mmCIF file of C-alpha atoms in Angstrom:
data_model
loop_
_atom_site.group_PDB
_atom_site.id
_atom_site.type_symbol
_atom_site.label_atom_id
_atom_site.label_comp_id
_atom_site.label_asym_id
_atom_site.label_seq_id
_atom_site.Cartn_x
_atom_site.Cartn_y
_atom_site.Cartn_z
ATOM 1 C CA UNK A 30 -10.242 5.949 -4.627
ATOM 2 C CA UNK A 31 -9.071 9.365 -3.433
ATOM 3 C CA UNK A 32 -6.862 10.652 -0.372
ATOM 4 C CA UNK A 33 -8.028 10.033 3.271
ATOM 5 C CA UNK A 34 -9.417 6.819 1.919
ATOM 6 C CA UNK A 35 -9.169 3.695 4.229
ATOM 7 C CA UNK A 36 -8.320 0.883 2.235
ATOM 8 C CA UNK A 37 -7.140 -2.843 1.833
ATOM 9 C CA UNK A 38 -4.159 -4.241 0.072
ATOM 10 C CA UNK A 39 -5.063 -6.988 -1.631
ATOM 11 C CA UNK A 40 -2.455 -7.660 -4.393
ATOM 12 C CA UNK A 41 -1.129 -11.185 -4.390
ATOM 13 C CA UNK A 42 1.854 -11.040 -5.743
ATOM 14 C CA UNK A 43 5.397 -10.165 -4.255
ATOM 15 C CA UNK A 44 4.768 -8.209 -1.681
ATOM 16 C CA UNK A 45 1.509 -9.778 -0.463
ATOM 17 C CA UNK A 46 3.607 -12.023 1.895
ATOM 18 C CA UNK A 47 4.413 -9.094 4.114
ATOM 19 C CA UNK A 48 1.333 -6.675 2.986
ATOM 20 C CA UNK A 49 -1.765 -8.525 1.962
ATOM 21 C CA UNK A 50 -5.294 -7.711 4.130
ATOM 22 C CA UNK A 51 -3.413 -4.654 5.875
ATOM 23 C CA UNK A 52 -5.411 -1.990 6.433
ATOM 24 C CA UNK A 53 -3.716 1.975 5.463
ATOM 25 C CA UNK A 54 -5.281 5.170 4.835
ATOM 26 C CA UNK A 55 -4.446 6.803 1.494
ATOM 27 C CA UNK A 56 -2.187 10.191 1.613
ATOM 28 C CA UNK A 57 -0.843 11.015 -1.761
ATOM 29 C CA UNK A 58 -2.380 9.769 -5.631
ATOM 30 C CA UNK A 59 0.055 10.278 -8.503
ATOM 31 C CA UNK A 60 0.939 8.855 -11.841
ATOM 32 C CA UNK A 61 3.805 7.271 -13.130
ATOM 33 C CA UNK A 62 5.729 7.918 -16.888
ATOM 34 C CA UNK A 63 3.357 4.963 -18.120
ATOM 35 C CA UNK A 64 0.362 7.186 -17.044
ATOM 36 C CA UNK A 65 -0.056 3.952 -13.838
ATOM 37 C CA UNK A 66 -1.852 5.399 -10.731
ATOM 38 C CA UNK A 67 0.212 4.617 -7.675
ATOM 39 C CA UNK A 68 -0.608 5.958 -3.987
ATOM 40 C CA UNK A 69 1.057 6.239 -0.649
ATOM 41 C CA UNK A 70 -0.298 4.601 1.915
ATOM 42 C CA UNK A 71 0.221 5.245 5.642
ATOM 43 C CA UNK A 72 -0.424 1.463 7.954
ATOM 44 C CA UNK A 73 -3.364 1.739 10.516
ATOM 45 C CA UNK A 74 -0.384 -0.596 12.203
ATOM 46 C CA UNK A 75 3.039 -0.801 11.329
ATOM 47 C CA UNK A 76 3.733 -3.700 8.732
ATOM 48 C CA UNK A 77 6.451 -5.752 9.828
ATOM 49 C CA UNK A 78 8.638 -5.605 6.363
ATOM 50 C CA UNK A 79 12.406 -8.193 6.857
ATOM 51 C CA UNK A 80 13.824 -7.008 9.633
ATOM 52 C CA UNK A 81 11.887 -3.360 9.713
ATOM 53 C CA UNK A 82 8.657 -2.046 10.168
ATOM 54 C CA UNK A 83 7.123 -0.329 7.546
ATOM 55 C CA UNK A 84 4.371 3.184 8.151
ATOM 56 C CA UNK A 85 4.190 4.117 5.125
ATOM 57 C CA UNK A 86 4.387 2.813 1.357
ATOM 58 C CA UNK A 87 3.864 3.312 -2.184
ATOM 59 C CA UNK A 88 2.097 1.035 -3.983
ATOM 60 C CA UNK A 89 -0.105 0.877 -7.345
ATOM 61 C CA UNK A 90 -3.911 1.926 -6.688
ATOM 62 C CA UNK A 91 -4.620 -1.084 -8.668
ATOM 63 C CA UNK A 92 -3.207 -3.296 -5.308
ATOM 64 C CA UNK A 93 -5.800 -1.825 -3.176
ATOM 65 C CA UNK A 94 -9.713 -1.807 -2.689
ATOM 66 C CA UNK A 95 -12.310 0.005 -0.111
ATOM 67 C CA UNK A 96 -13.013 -2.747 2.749
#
């Protein structure tokens, strides 16, 4: 995956309540101290996330995938 990417989160772990099957277009790629790829993501539509909504958020690459 690389930036401008449209993509799909699909983790299903903690954060798939509020996140999973949203759709967000990739802006930034970098790596973390443990060499993990993580991205931001900027919503298509803004994620309600508790009592917010979320545009944009950094996740792992590995919780996304091309639709």
């Amino acid at each position: 995956m690389k930036i401008n990417d449209v993509v799909m989160f699909i983790d299903q772990g903690q954060y798939a309540k509020w996140f999973y099957g949203q759709i967000g277009v990739i802006t930034r790629i970098s790596k973390s101290k443990s060499g993990e790829e993580h991205c931001r993501v900027q919503w298509v539509q803004p994620v309600p996330y508790f009592e917010k909504f979320s545009t944009i958020s950094d996740f792992p690459l590995a919780y996304f995938e091309i639709p």
